[in-house]
Short mmCIF file of N, CA and C and ligand atoms in Angstrom, two decimals:
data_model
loop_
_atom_site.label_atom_id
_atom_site.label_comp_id
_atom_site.label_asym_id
_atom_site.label_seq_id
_atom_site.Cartn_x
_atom_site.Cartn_y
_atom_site.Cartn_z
N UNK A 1 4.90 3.29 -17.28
CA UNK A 1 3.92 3.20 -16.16
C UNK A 1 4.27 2.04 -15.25
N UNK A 2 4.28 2.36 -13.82
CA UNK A 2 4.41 1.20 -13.30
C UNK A 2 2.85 0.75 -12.31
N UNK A 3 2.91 -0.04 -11.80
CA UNK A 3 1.63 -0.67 -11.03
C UNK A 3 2.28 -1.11 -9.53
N UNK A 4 1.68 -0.27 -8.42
CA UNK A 4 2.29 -1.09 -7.17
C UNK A 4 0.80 -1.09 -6.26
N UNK A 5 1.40 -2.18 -5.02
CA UNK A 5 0.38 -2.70 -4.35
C UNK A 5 0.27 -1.95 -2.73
N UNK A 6 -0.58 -0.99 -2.51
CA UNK A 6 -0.92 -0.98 -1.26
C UNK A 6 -2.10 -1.72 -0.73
N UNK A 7 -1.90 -1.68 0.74
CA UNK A 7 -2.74 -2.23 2.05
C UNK A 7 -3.41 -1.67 2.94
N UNK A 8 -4.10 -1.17 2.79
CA UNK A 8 -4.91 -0.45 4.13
C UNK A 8 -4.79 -1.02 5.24
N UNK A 9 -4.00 -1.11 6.20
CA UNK A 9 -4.14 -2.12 7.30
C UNK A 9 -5.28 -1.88 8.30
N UNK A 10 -5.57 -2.60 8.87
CA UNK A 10 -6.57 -2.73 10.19
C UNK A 10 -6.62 -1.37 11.42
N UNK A 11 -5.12 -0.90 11.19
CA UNK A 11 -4.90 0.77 12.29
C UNK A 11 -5.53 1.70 10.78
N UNK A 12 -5.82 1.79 9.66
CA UNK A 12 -6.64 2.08 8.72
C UNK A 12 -7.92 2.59 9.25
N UNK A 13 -8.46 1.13 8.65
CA UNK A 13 -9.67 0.72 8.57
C UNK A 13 -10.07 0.78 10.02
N UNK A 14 -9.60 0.56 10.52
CA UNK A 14 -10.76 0.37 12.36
C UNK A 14 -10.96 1.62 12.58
N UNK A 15 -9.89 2.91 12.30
CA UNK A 15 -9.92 4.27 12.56
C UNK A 15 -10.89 4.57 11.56
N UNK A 16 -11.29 4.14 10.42
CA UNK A 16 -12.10 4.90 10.09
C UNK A 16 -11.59 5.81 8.81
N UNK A 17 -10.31 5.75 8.65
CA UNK A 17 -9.17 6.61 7.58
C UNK A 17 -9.30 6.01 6.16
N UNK A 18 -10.42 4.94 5.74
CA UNK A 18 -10.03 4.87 4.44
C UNK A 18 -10.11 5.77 3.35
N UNK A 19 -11.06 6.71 3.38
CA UNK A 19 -11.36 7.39 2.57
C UNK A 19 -10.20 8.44 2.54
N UNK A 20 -10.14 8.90 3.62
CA UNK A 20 -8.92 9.96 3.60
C UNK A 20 -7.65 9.90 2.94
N UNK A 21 -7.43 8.54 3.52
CA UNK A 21 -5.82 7.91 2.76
C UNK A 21 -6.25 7.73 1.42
N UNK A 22 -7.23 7.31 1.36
CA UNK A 22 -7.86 6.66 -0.78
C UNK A 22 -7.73 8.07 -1.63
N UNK A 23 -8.19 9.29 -0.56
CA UNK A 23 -8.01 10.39 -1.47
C UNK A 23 -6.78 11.01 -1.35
N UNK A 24 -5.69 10.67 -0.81
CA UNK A 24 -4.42 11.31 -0.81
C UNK A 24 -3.88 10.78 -1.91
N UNK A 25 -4.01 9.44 -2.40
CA UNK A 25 -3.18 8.64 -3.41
C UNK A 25 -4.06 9.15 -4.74
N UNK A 26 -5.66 9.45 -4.88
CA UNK A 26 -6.14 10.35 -5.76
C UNK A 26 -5.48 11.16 -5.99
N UNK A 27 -5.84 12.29 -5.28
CA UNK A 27 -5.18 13.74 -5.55
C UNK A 27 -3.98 14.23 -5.95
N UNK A 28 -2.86 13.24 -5.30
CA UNK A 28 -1.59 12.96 -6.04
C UNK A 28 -1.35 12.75 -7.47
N UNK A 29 -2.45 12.04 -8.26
CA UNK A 29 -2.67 11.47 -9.73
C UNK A 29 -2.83 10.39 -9.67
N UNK A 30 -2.35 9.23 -8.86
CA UNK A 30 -2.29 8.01 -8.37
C UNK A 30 -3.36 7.33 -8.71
N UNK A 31 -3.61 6.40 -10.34
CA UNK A 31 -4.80 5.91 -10.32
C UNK A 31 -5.29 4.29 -9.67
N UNK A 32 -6.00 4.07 -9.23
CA UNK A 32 -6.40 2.97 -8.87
C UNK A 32 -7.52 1.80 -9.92
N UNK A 33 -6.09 1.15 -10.09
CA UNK A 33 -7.00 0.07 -11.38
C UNK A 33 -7.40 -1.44 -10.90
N UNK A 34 -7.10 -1.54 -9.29
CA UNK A 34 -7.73 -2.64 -8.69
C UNK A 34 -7.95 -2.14 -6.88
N UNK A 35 -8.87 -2.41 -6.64
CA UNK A 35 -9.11 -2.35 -5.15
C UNK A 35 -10.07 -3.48 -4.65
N UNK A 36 -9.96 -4.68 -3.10
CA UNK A 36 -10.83 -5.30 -2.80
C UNK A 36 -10.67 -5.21 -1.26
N UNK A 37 -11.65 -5.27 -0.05
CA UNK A 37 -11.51 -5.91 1.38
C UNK A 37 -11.46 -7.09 1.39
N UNK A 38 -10.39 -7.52 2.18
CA UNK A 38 -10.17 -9.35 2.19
C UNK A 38 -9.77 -8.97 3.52
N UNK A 39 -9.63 -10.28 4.08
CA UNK A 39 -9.36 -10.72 5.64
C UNK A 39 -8.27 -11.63 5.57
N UNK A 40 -7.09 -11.38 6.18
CA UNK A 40 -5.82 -12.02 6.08
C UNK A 40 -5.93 -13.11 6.79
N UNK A 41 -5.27 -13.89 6.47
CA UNK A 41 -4.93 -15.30 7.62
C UNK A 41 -3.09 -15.39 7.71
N UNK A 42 -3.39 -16.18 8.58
CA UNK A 42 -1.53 -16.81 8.75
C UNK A 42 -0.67 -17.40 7.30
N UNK A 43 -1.44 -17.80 6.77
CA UNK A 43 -0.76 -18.38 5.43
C UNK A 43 -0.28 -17.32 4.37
N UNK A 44 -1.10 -16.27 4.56
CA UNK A 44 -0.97 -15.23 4.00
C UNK A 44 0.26 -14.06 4.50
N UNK A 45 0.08 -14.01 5.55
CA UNK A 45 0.94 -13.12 5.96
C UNK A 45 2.12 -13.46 6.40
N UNK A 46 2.50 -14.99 6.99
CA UNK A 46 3.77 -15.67 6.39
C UNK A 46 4.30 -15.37 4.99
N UNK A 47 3.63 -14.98 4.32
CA UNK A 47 4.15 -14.82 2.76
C UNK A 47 4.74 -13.82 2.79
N UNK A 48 3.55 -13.11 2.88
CA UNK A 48 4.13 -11.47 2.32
C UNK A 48 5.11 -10.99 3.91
N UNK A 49 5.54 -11.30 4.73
CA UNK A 49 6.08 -10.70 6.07
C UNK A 49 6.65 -11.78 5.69
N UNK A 50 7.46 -12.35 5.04
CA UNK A 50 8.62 -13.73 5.01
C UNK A 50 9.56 -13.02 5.18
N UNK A 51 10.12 -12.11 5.01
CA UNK A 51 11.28 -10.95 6.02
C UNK A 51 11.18 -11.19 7.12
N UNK A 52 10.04 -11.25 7.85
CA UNK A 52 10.12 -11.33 9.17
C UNK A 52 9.56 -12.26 10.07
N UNK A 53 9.45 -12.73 9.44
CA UNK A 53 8.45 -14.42 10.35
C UNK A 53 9.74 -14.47 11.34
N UNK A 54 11.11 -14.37 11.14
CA UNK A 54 11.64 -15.14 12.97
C UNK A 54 11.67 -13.87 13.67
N UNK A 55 11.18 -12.88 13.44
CA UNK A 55 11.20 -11.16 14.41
C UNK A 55 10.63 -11.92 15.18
N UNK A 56 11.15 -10.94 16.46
CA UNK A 56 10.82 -11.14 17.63
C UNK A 56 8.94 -10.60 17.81
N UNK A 57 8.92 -9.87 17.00
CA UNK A 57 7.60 -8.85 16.78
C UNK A 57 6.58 -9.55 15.59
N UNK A 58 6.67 -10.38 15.21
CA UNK A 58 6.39 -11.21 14.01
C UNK A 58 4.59 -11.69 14.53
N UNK A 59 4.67 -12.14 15.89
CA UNK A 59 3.69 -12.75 16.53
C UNK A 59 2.62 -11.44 16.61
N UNK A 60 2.66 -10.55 16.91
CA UNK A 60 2.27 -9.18 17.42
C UNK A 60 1.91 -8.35 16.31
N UNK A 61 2.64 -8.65 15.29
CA UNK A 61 2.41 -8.02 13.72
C UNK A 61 1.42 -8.55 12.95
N UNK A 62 1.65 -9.90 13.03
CA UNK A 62 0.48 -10.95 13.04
C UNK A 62 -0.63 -10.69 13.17
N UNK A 63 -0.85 -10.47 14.50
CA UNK A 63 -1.99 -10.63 15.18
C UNK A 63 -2.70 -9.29 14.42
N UNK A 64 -2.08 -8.14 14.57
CA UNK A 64 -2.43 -6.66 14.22
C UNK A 64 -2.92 -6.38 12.74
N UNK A 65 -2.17 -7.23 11.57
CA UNK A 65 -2.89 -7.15 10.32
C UNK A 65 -4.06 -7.76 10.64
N UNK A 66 -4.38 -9.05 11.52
CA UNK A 66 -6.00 -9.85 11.16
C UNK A 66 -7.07 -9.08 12.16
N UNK A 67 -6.35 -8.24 12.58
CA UNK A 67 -8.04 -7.02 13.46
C UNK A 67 -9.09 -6.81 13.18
N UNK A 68 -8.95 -6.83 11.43
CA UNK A 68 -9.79 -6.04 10.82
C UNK A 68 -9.65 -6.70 9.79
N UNK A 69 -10.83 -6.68 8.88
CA UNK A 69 -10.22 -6.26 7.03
C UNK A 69 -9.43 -5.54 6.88
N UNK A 70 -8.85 -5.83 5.75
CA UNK A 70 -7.59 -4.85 4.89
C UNK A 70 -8.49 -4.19 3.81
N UNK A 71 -7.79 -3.36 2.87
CA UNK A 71 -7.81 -2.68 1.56
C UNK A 71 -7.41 -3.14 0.68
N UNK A 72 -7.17 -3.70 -0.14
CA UNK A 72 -5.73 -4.18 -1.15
C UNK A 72 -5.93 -3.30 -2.15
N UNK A 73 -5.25 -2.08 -2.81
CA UNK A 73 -5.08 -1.57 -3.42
C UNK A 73 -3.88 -1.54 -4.67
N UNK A 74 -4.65 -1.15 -5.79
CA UNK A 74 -3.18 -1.39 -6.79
C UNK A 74 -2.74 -0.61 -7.63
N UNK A 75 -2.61 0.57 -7.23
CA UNK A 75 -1.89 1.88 -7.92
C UNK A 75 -1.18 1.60 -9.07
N UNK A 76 -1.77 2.66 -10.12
CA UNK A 76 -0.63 3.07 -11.24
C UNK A 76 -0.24 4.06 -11.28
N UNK A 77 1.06 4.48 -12.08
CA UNK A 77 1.18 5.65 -12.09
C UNK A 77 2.96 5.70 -12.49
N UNK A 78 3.55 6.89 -13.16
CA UNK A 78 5.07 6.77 -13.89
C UNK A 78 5.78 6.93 -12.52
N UNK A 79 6.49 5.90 -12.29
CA UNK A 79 7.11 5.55 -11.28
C UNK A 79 6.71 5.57 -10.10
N UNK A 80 5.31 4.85 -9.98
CA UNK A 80 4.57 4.80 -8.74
C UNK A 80 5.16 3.89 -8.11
N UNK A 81 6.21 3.13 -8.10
CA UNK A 81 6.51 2.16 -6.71
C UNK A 81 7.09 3.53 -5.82
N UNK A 82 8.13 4.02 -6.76
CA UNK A 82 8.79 5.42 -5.76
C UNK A 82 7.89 6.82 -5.00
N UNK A 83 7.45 6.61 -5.72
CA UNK A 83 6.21 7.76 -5.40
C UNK A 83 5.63 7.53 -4.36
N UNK A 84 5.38 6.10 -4.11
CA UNK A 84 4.12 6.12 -3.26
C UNK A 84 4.61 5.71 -2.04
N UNK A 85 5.77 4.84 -2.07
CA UNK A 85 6.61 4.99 -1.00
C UNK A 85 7.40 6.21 -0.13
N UNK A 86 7.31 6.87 -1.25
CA UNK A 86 7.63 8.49 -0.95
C UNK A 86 6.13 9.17 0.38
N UNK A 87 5.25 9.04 -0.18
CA UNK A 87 4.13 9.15 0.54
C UNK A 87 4.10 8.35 1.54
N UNK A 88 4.17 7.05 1.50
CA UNK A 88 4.23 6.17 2.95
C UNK A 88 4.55 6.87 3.90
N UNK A 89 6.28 6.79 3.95
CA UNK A 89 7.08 7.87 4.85
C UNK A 89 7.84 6.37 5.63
N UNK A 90 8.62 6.56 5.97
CA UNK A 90 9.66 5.90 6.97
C UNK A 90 8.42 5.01 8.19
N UNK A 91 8.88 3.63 8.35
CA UNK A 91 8.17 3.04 9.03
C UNK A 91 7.69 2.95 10.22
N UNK A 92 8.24 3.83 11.01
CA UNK A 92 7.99 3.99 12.31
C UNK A 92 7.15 5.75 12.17
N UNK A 93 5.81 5.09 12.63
CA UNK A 93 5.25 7.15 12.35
C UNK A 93 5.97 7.85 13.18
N UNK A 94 6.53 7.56 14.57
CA UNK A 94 6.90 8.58 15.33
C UNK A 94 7.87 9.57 14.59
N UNK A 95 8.74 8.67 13.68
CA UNK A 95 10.20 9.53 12.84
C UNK A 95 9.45 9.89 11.77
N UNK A 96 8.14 9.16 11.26
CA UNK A 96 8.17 9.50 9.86
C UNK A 96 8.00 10.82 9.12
N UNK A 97 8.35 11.60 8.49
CA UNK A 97 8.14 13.19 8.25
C UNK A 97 6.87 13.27 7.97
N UNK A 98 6.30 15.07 8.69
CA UNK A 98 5.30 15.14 8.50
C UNK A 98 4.93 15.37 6.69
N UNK A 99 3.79 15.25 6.59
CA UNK A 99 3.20 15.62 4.78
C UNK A 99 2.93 13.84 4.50
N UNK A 100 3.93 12.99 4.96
CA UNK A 100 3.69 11.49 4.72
C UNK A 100 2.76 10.79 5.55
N UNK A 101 2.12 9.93 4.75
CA UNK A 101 0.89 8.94 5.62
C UNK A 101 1.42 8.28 7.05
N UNK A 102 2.17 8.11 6.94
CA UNK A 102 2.63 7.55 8.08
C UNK A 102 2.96 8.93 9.48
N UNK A 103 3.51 9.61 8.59
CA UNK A 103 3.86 10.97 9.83
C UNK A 103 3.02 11.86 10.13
N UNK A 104 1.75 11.70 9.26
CA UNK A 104 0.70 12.54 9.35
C UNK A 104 -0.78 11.75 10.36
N UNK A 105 -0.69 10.36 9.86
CA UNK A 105 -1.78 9.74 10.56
C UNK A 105 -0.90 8.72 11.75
N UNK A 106 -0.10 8.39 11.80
CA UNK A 106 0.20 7.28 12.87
C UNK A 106 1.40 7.62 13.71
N UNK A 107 1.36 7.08 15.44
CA UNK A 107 2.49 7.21 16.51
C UNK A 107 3.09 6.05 16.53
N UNK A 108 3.22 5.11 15.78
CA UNK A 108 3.28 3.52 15.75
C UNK A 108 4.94 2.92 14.75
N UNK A 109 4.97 1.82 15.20
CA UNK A 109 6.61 1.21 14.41
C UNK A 109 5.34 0.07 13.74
N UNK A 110 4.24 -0.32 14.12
CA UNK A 110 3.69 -1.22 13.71
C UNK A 110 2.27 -1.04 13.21
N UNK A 111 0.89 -0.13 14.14
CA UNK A 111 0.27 0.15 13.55
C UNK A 111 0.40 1.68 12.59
N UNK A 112 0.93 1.39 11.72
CA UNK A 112 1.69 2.69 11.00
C UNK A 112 0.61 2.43 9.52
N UNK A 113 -0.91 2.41 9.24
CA UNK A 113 -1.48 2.47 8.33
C UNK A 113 -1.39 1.75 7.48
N UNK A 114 -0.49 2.36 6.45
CA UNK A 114 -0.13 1.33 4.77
C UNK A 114 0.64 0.59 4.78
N UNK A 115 0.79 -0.39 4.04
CA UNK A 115 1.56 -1.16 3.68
C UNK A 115 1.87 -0.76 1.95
N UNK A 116 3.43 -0.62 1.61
CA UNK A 116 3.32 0.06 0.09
C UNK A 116 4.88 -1.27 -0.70
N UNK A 117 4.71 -1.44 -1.75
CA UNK A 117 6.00 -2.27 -2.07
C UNK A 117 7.28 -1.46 -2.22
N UNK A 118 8.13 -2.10 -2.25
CA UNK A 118 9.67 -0.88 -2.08
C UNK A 118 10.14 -1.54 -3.30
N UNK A 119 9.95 -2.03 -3.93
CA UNK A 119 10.63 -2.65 -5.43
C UNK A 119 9.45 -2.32 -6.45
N UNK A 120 10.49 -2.65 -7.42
CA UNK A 120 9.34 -2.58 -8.76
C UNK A 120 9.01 -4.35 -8.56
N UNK A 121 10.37 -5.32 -8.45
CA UNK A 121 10.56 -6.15 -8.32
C UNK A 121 8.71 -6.68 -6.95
N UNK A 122 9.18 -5.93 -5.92
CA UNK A 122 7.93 -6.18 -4.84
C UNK A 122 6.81 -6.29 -5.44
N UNK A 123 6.97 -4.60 -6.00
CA UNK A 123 5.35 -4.83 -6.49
C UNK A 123 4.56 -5.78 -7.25
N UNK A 124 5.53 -6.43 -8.57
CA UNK A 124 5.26 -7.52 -9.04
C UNK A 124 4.83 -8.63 -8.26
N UNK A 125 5.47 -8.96 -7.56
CA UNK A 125 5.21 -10.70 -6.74
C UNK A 125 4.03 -9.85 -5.63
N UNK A 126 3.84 -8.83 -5.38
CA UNK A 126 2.95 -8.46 -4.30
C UNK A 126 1.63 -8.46 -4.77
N UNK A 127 1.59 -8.02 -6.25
CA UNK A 127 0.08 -7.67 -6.92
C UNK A 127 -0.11 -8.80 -7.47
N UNK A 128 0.41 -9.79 -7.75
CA UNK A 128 0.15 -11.52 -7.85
C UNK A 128 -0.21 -12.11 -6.54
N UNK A 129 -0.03 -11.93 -5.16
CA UNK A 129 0.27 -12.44 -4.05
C UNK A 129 -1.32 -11.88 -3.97
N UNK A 130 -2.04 -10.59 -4.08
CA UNK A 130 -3.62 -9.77 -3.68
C UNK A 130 -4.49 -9.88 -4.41
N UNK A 131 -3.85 -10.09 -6.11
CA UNK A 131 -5.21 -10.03 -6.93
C UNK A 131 -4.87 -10.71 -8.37
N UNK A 132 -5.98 -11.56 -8.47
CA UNK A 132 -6.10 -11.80 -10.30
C UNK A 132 -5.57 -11.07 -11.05
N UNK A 133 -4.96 -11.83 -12.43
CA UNK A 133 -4.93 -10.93 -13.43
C UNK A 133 -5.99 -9.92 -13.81
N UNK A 134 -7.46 -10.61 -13.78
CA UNK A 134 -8.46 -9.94 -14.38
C UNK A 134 -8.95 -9.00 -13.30
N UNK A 135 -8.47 -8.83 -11.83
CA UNK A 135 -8.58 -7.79 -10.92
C UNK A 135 -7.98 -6.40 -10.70
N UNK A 136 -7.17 -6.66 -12.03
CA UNK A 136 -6.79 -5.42 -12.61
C UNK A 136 -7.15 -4.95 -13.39
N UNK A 137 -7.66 -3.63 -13.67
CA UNK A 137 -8.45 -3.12 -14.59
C UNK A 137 -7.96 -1.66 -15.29
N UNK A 138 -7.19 -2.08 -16.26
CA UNK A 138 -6.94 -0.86 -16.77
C UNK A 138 -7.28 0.12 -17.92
N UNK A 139 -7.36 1.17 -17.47
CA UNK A 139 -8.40 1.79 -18.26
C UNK A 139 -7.74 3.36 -18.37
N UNK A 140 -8.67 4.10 -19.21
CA UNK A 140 -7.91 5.45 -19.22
C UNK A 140 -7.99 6.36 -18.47
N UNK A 141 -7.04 7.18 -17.89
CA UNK A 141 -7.13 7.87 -16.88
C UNK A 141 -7.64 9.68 -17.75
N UNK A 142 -8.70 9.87 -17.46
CA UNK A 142 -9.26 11.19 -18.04
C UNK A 142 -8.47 12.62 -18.05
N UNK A 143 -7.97 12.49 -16.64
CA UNK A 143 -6.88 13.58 -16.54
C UNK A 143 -5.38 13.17 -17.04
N UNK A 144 -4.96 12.35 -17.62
CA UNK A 144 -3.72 12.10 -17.66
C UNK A 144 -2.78 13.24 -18.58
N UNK A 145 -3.21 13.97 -19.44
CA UNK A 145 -2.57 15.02 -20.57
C UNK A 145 -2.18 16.23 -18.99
N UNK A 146 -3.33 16.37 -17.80
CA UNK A 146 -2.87 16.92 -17.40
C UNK A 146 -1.94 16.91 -16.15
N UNK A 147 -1.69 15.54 -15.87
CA UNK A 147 -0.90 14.66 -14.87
C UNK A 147 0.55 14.65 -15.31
N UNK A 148 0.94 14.79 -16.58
CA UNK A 148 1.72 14.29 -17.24
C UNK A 148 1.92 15.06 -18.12
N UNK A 149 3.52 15.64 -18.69
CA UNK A 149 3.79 15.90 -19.56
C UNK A 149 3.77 14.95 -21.32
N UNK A 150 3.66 15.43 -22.34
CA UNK A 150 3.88 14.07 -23.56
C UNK A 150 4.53 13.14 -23.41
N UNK A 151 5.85 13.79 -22.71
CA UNK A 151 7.28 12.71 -23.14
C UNK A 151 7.28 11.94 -22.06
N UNK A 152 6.35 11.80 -20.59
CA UNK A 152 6.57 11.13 -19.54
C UNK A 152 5.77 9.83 -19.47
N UNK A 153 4.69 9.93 -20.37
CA UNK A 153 4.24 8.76 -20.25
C UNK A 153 3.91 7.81 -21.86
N1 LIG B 1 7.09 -3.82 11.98
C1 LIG B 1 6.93 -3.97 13.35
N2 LIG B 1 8.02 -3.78 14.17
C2 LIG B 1 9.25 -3.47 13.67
C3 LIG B 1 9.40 -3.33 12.27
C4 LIG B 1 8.29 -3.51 11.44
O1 LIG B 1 5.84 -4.26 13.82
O2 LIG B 1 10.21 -3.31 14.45
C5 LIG B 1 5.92 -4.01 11.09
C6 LIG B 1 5.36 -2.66 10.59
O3 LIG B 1 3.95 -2.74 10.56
C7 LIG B 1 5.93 -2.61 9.18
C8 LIG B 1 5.90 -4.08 8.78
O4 LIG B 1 6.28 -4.78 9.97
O5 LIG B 1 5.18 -1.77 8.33
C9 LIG B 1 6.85 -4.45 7.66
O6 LIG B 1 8.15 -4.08 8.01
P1 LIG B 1 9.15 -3.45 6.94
O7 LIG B 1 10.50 -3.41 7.57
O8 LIG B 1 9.01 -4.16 5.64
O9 LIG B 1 8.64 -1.93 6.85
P2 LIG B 1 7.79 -1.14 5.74
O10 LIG B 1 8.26 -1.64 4.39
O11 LIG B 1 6.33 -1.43 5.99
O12 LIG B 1 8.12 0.31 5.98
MG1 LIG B 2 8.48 -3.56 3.71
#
């Protein structure tokens, strides 16, 4: 099982899409064993955007996560870092294929919805970076015999 961290961003939440997107990562099997709304600051998003703090777009990206509250979400699931990045879709919605969150809800290179980790490695330092140990809560997933074959999980 792995555990990764999505973000509802502010092109999310201001639209009004949380529920929609919350039930795509449901319906998939995708369980959710931590979720909170927090409000980003600069200290924060220097962190996690430390890829890109000298972009030229860095200032503008900035500004666009603190619009709103976020989501912080923390998916499990057998090889959910890939999975769910699979669902993201390519970062720019205009390219991103349709069926993916990104190609289905957003025209954007920036307000493009989720934020999802691309490592197993990410997800680790990302779900330390959003939430407590004890903000994870894991528990049994009721459908899992039928999510899952024996030998997969
Ligand atoms: N971003 C942007 N302009 C760009 C590239 C990225 O505003 O030219 C923003 C966009 O919101 C993206 C985030 O920076 O989701 C993080 O960029 P990354 O390359 O890590 O893409 P992701 O992993 O989100 O697909
Ligand atoms: Mg990224």
């Amino acid at each position: 099982m792995e555990t990764t961290l999505v973000l509802l961003k502010p092109s999310c939440v201001s639209r009004g899409l949380i529920g929609e997107i919350i039930n795509r990562f449901e319906r998939r099997g995708l369980q959710i064993v931590g979720m909170k709304m927090m409000q980003l600051d600069d200290d924060k998003l220097r962190e996690h955007y430390s890829h890109l703090v000298n972009k030229p777009f860095f200032p503008a990206l900035a500004k666009s996560m603190k619009a709103s509250p976020i989501v912080a979400m923390a998916l499990q699931g057998v090889e959910a870092v890939t999975v769910v990045r699979g669902m993201t879709g390519y970062t720019n919605g205009r390219t991103a294929d349709p069926g993916t969150i990104r190609g289905d809800y957003s025209m954007s290179n920036q307000q493009n919805i989720v934020h999802a980790s691309d490592s197993i490695d990410s997800a680790e330092k990302e779900l330390a970076r959003f939430f407590k140990p004890e903000e994870i809560y894991p528990y049994k997933h009721a459908l899992a015999e039928y999510l899952y074959a024996p030998d997969e999980y």
